Amino acid sequence: EVHLLESGGGLVQPGGSLRLSCVGSEFTFSTYAMSWVRQAPGKGPEWVSVISYNGGTTYYADSVKGRFTISRDNSRNMVYLQMNSLRAEDTAIYYCAKDHATVVTGYYFDYWGQGTVVTVSS
Amino acid sequence: AIRMTQSPSSLSASTGDRVTITCRASQGVSNYLAWYQQKPGKAPKLLIYAASILQSGVPSRFSGSGSGTDFTLTISYLQSEDFATYYCQQYYGNPPRTFGQGTKVEIK
């Protein structure tokens, strides 16, 4: 069974930084694009970023562009989200999610992690 | 970015009812649309992709239809485990991807 496990969330002050990690198992990690999707309290999901299977292509939501950076290490089955200049509105559960099919980047997501909580507050 | 609008925002229904949720895109997305179910404290679960294709393991009482800007998710015979919040998501062209605001299906 595919498994995704996020880590790295926590409480951070406005303007601070945080790095989220996600490890994947039980699938060929290096052949799938991976996304980060967040969900603020009481709100619907918001797609944040995607990285292609080989790391060569990345996309970002306008709300995080220039502040967040997605990366991956296929040798370790890991995807990361470096979050800088954090704002109160970045407070959310952050999920990593696997693309449904290979050869596509950021289509729709058939497996999600359990999420890691990021709280931005002074 | 393409905006996705769901209606209604919530509905009350009884076990055995037929339920229909609609999703409208601010511009045409062909059939590049997915539906998810989310229960409290859990991650979203993929139900349908390509507007009408059922994800493996999803009960056949769920169905999707539509193309272009207007889509529907139908639950033909509501079961107790179907009480949840449902989201549509478009994946037309290059990212960004966008979700609808959700439809909460509650017990009447």
mmCIF file of C-alpha atoms in Angstrom:
data_model
loop_
_atom_site.group_PDB
_atom_site.id
_atom_site.type_symbol
_atom_site.label_atom_id
_atom_site.label_comp_id
_atom_site.label_asym_id
_atom_site.label_seq_id
_atom_site.Cartn_x
_atom_site.Cartn_y
_atom_site.Cartn_z
ATOM 1 C CA GLU A 1 0.000 0.000 0.000
ATOM 2 C CA VAL A 2 1.314 3.440 -0.956
ATOM 3 C CA HIS A 3 2.332 5.461 2.062
ATOM 4 C CA LEU A 4 3.228 9.142 2.413
ATOM 5 C CA LEU A 5 4.467 10.616 5.683
ATOM 6 C CA GLU A 6 4.985 14.316 6.244
ATOM 7 C CA SER A 7 7.082 15.928 8.962
ATOM 8 C CA GLY A 8 8.541 19.288 9.892
ATOM 9 C CA GLY A 9 5.470 21.261 10.856
ATOM 10 C CA GLY A 10 5.286 23.407 13.949
ATOM 11 C CA LEU A 11 4.776 26.858 15.401
ATOM 12 C CA VAL A 12 6.748 29.667 13.768
ATOM 13 C CA GLN A 13 6.656 33.434 14.079
ATOM 14 C CA PRO A 14 5.583 35.644 11.155
ATOM 15 C CA GLY A 15 8.539 36.182 8.849
ATOM 16 C CA GLY A 16 10.116 32.915 9.910
ATOM 17 C CA SER A 17 11.006 29.793 7.947
ATOM 18 C CA LEU A 18 10.152 26.120 8.067
ATOM 19 C CA ARG A 19 11.083 23.094 5.964
ATOM 20 C CA LEU A 20 8.560 20.346 5.452
ATOM 21 C CA SER A 21 9.543 16.837 4.385
ATOM 22 C CA CYS A 22 7.567 13.949 2.961
ATOM 23 C CA VAL A 23 8.785 10.403 2.461
ATOM 24 C CA GLY A 24 7.045 8.025 0.097
ATOM 25 C CA SER A 25 7.035 4.240 0.149
ATOM 26 C CA GLU A 26 5.548 1.234 -1.650
ATOM 27 C CA PHE A 27 5.601 2.878 -5.073
ATOM 28 C CA THR A 28 8.261 3.863 -7.586
ATOM 29 C CA PHE A 29 8.755 7.353 -6.186
ATOM 30 C CA SER A 30 11.056 8.561 -8.943
ATOM 31 C CA THR A 31 8.387 8.160 -11.641
ATOM 32 C CA TYR A 32 5.658 10.339 -10.118
ATOM 33 C CA ALA A 33 5.230 14.060 -9.708
ATOM 34 C CA MET A 34 4.548 15.144 -6.146
ATOM 35 C CA SER A 35 2.508 18.048 -4.855
ATOM 36 C CA TRP A 36 1.964 19.938 -1.635
ATOM 37 C CA VAL A 37 -1.631 20.850 -0.824
ATOM 38 C CA ARG A 38 -2.649 22.799 2.262
ATOM 39 C CA GLN A 39 -5.886 23.239 4.122
ATOM 40 C CA ALA A 40 -6.509 26.129 6.466
ATOM 41 C CA PRO A 41 -8.819 25.528 9.449
ATOM 42 C CA GLY A 42 -12.411 25.182 8.258
ATOM 43 C CA LYS A 43 -11.482 25.776 4.613
ATOM 44 C CA GLY A 44 -11.171 23.688 1.486
ATOM 45 C CA PRO A 45 -7.894 22.363 0.123
ATOM 46 C CA GLU A 46 -5.542 24.790 -1.609
ATOM 47 C CA TRP A 47 -2.935 23.435 -4.019
ATOM 48 C CA VAL A 48 0.490 24.925 -3.193
ATOM 49 C CA SER A 49 3.161 23.474 -5.448
ATOM 50 C CA VAL A 50 4.153 20.533 -7.655
ATOM 51 C CA ILE A 51 7.472 19.065 -8.757
ATOM 52 C CA SER A 52 7.848 16.775 -11.757
ATOM 53 C CA TYR A 53 9.103 13.207 -11.407
ATOM 54 C CA ASN A 54 12.745 14.201 -12.085
ATOM 55 C CA GLY A 55 12.659 17.599 -10.394
ATOM 56 C CA GLY A 56 13.078 19.427 -13.669
ATOM 57 C CA THR A 57 9.764 21.285 -13.578
ATOM 58 C CA THR A 58 8.088 23.079 -10.717
ATOM 59 C CA TYR A 59 4.958 25.181 -10.361
ATOM 60 C CA TYR A 60 3.644 27.296 -7.521
ATOM 61 C CA ALA A 61 0.414 28.919 -6.447
ATOM 62 C CA ASP A 62 0.526 32.698 -6.737
ATOM 63 C CA SER A 63 -0.006 32.935 -2.973
ATOM 64 C CA VAL A 64 3.384 31.314 -2.264
ATOM 65 C CA LYS A 65 5.438 32.158 -5.341
ATOM 66 C CA GLY A 66 8.786 33.672 -4.371
ATOM 67 C CA ARG A 67 8.476 32.488 -0.771
ATOM 68 C CA PHE A 68 8.206 28.690 -1.028
ATOM 69 C CA THR A 69 10.519 26.263 -2.836
ATOM 70 C CA ILE A 70 9.724 22.649 -3.635
ATOM 71 C CA SER A 71 12.480 20.088 -4.192
ATOM 72 C CA ARG A 72 12.952 16.338 -4.175
ATOM 73 C CA ASP A 73 15.593 13.673 -3.601
ATOM 74 C CA ASN A 74 14.657 10.530 -5.497
ATOM 75 C CA SER A 75 17.523 8.574 -3.931
ATOM 76 C CA ARG A 76 15.778 8.989 -0.582
ATOM 77 C CA ASN A 77 12.130 9.002 -1.806
ATOM 78 C CA MET A 78 11.743 12.460 -0.327
ATOM 79 C CA VAL A 79 9.987 15.672 -1.360
ATOM 80 C CA TYR A 80 10.509 18.942 0.504
ATOM 81 C CA LEU A 81 8.843 22.313 0.870
ATOM 82 C CA GLN A 82 11.048 25.157 2.042
ATOM 83 C CA MET A 83 8.799 27.918 3.365
ATOM 84 C CA ASN A 84 10.247 31.380 3.957
ATOM 85 C CA SER A 85 8.725 34.726 4.929
ATOM 86 C CA LEU A 86 5.822 32.934 6.544
ATOM 87 C CA ARG A 87 2.565 34.788 7.158
ATOM 88 C CA ALA A 88 -0.410 34.142 9.391
ATOM 89 C CA GLU A 89 -2.413 33.126 6.322
ATOM 90 C CA ASP A 90 0.014 30.245 5.709
ATOM 91 C CA THR A 91 -1.373 28.531 8.824
ATOM 92 C CA ALA A 92 -2.768 25.191 7.663
ATOM 93 C CA ILE A 93 -2.391 21.457 7.526
ATOM 94 C CA TYR A 94 0.121 20.706 4.777
ATOM 95 C CA TYR A 95 -0.344 17.465 2.852
ATOM 96 C CA CYS A 96 1.970 15.890 0.339
ATOM 97 C CA ALA A 97 0.118 14.152 -2.453
ATOM 98 C CA LYS A 98 1.075 11.789 -5.248
ATOM 99 C CA ASP A 99 0.023 12.282 -8.854
ATOM 100 C CA HIS A 100 -2.300 9.565 -10.132
ATOM 101 C CA ALA A 101 -0.221 8.742 -13.189
ATOM 102 C CA THR A 102 3.337 8.926 -14.379
ATOM 103 C CA VAL A 103 4.437 11.324 -17.128
ATOM 104 C CA VAL A 104 2.105 14.060 -15.894
ATOM 105 C CA THR A 105 2.819 16.913 -13.508
ATOM 106 C CA GLY A 106 0.226 17.981 -10.985
ATOM 107 C CA TYR A 107 -2.940 16.467 -12.360
ATOM 108 C CA TYR A 108 -4.968 14.903 -9.580
ATOM 109 C CA PHE A 109 -3.941 13.029 -6.492
ATOM 110 C CA ASP A 110 -4.635 9.418 -5.605
ATOM 111 C CA TYR A 111 -2.664 9.207 -2.363
ATOM 112 C CA TRP A 112 -2.222 11.781 0.364
ATOM 113 C CA GLY A 113 -0.223 11.817 3.578
ATOM 114 C CA GLN A 114 -1.816 12.416 6.962
ATOM 115 C CA GLY A 115 -0.599 16.016 6.961
ATOM 116 C CA THR A 116 1.641 18.156 9.130
ATOM 117 C CA VAL A 117 0.374 21.239 10.940
ATOM 118 C CA VAL A 118 1.984 24.626 10.379
ATOM 119 C CA THR A 119 0.982 27.484 12.653
ATOM 120 C CA VAL A 120 2.288 30.985 11.990
ATOM 121 C CA SER A 121 1.735 33.185 15.008
ATOM 122 C CA SER A 122 3.586 35.500 17.323
ATOM 123 C CA ALA B 1 -6.363 31.035 -12.129
ATOM 124 C CA ILE B 2 -9.464 29.004 -12.912
ATOM 125 C CA ARG B 3 -12.094 29.430 -10.250
ATOM 126 C CA MET B 4 -14.258 26.468 -9.198
ATOM 127 C CA THR B 5 -17.682 27.099 -7.643
ATOM 128 C CA GLN B 6 -19.665 24.330 -5.987
ATOM 129 C CA SER B 7 -23.329 24.290 -5.074
ATOM 130 C CA PRO B 8 -24.873 23.862 -2.698
ATOM 131 C CA SER B 9 -22.389 24.626 0.101
ATOM 132 C CA SER B 10 -24.223 22.134 2.284
ATOM 133 C CA LEU B 11 -27.198 19.839 2.099
ATOM 134 C CA SER B 12 -29.152 17.593 4.419
ATOM 135 C CA ALA B 13 -30.187 14.169 3.212
ATOM 136 C CA SER B 14 -31.306 10.808 4.490
ATOM 137 C CA THR B 15 -29.825 7.388 3.967
ATOM 138 C CA GLY B 16 -31.106 6.037 0.684
ATOM 139 C CA ASP B 17 -31.539 9.456 -0.927
ATOM 140 C CA ARG B 18 -30.126 10.428 -4.307
ATOM 141 C CA VAL B 19 -27.772 13.389 -3.935
ATOM 142 C CA THR B 20 -26.402 15.672 -6.647
ATOM 143 C CA ILE B 21 -23.604 18.204 -6.222
ATOM 144 C CA THR B 22 -22.648 20.643 -8.944
ATOM 145 C CA CYS B 23 -19.317 22.257 -9.781
ATOM 146 C CA ARG B 24 -18.848 25.110 -12.226
ATOM 147 C CA ALA B 25 -15.523 26.264 -13.669
ATOM 148 C CA SER B 26 -14.863 29.911 -14.521
ATOM 149 C CA GLN B 27 -13.565 28.769 -17.907
ATOM 150 C CA GLY B 28 -13.726 25.526 -19.851
ATOM 151 C CA VAL B 29 -11.637 22.683 -18.446
ATOM 152 C CA SER B 30 -12.746 19.974 -20.924
ATOM 153 C CA ASN B 31 -13.062 16.835 -18.784
ATOM 154 C CA TYR B 32 -10.023 17.585 -16.591
ATOM 155 C CA LEU B 33 -11.956 17.413 -13.371
ATOM 156 C CA ALA B 34 -11.648 15.284 -10.232
ATOM 157 C CA TRP B 35 -13.878 14.780 -7.203
ATOM 158 C CA TYR B 36 -12.735 14.059 -3.646
ATOM 159 C CA GLN B 37 -14.432 13.041 -0.422
ATOM 160 C CA GLN B 38 -13.108 14.277 2.918
ATOM 161 C CA LYS B 39 -14.101 13.186 6.388
ATOM 162 C CA PRO B 40 -13.177 15.147 9.538
ATOM 163 C CA GLY B 41 -9.541 14.792 10.514
ATOM 164 C CA LYS B 42 -8.665 12.885 7.335
ATOM 165 C CA ALA B 43 -7.003 13.741 4.050
ATOM 166 C CA PRO B 44 -9.149 14.018 0.937
ATOM 167 C CA LYS B 45 -9.851 10.765 -0.888
ATOM 168 C CA LEU B 46 -9.984 10.596 -4.694
ATOM 169 C CA LEU B 47 -13.389 9.426 -5.960
ATOM 170 C CA ILE B 48 -13.563 10.350 -9.645
ATOM 171 C CA TYR B 49 -11.169 11.673 -12.285
ATOM 172 C CA ALA B 50 -11.560 12.717 -15.914
ATOM 173 C CA ALA B 51 -15.027 13.931 -14.837
ATOM 174 C CA SER B 52 -16.601 10.476 -14.916
ATOM 175 C CA ILE B 53 -14.055 7.710 -14.280
ATOM 176 C CA LEU B 54 -14.433 5.999 -10.935
ATOM 177 C CA GLN B 55 -11.212 5.545 -8.967
ATOM 178 C CA SER B 56 -10.432 1.932 -8.148
ATOM 179 C CA GLY B 57 -12.246 0.741 -5.047
ATOM 180 C CA VAL B 58 -14.870 3.506 -5.040
ATOM 181 C CA PRO B 59 -18.452 2.195 -4.826
ATOM 182 C CA SER B 60 -20.514 2.335 -8.004
ATOM 183 C CA ARG B 61 -23.199 4.449 -6.321
ATOM 184 C CA PHE B 62 -20.860 7.386 -7.005
ATOM 185 C CA SER B 63 -20.909 8.817 -10.512
ATOM 186 C CA GLY B 64 -19.696 11.942 -12.253
ATOM 187 C CA SER B 65 -20.656 13.739 -15.413
ATOM 188 C CA GLY B 66 -20.068 16.935 -17.317
ATOM 189 C CA SER B 67 -17.602 18.636 -19.583
ATOM 190 C CA GLY B 68 -16.468 22.161 -20.271
ATOM 191 C CA THR B 69 -17.638 24.304 -17.374
ATOM 192 C CA ASP B 70 -20.439 22.331 -15.696
ATOM 193 C CA PHE B 71 -20.024 19.107 -13.752
ATOM 194 C CA THR B 72 -22.033 16.982 -11.361
ATOM 195 C CA LEU B 73 -21.274 14.371 -8.717
ATOM 196 C CA THR B 74 -24.165 12.041 -7.959
ATOM 197 C CA ILE B 75 -24.532 9.600 -5.100
ATOM 198 C CA SER B 76 -27.342 7.338 -6.203
ATOM 199 C CA TYR B 77 -28.235 5.763 -2.855
ATOM 200 C CA LEU B 78 -26.727 7.600 0.092
ATOM 201 C CA GLN B 79 -25.117 5.404 2.710
ATOM 202 C CA SER B 80 -24.148 6.353 6.264
ATOM 203 C CA GLU B 81 -20.453 6.368 5.367
ATOM 204 C CA ASP B 82 -21.082 8.954 2.626
ATOM 205 C CA PHE B 83 -21.752 11.801 5.041
ATOM 206 C CA ALA B 84 -18.706 13.961 4.396
ATOM 207 C CA THR B 85 -17.513 17.033 2.512
ATOM 208 C CA TYR B 86 -16.988 16.774 -1.239
ATOM 209 C CA TYR B 87 -14.617 18.864 -3.358
ATOM 210 C CA CYS B 88 -14.099 19.243 -7.082
ATOM 211 C CA GLN B 89 -10.656 20.052 -8.513
ATOM 212 C CA GLN B 90 -9.639 21.095 -12.017
ATOM 213 C CA TYR B 91 -6.386 20.074 -13.679
ATOM 214 C CA TYR B 92 -6.675 21.750 -17.047
ATOM 215 C CA GLY B 93 -3.452 22.835 -18.743
ATOM 216 C CA ASN B 94 -0.458 23.741 -16.637
ATOM 217 C CA PRO B 95 -0.815 24.400 -12.896
ATOM 218 C CA PRO B 96 -2.071 26.088 -10.752
ATOM 219 C CA ARG B 97 -4.702 23.581 -9.705
ATOM 220 C CA THR B 98 -7.812 24.800 -7.953
ATOM 221 C CA PHE B 99 -10.438 23.217 -5.747
ATOM 222 C CA GLY B 100 -14.040 24.120 -5.181
ATOM 223 C CA GLN B 101 -15.040 25.447 -1.767
ATOM 224 C CA GLY B 102 -16.724 22.186 -0.823
ATOM 225 C CA THR B 103 -20.182 20.722 -0.287
ATOM 226 C CA LYS B 104 -20.950 19.273 3.130
ATOM 227 C CA VAL B 105 -23.424 16.388 3.073
ATOM 228 C CA GLU B 106 -25.141 16.136 6.450
ATOM 229 C CA ILE B 107 -27.654 13.779 7.967
ATOM 230 C CA LYS B 108 -31.241 15.039 7.882
#
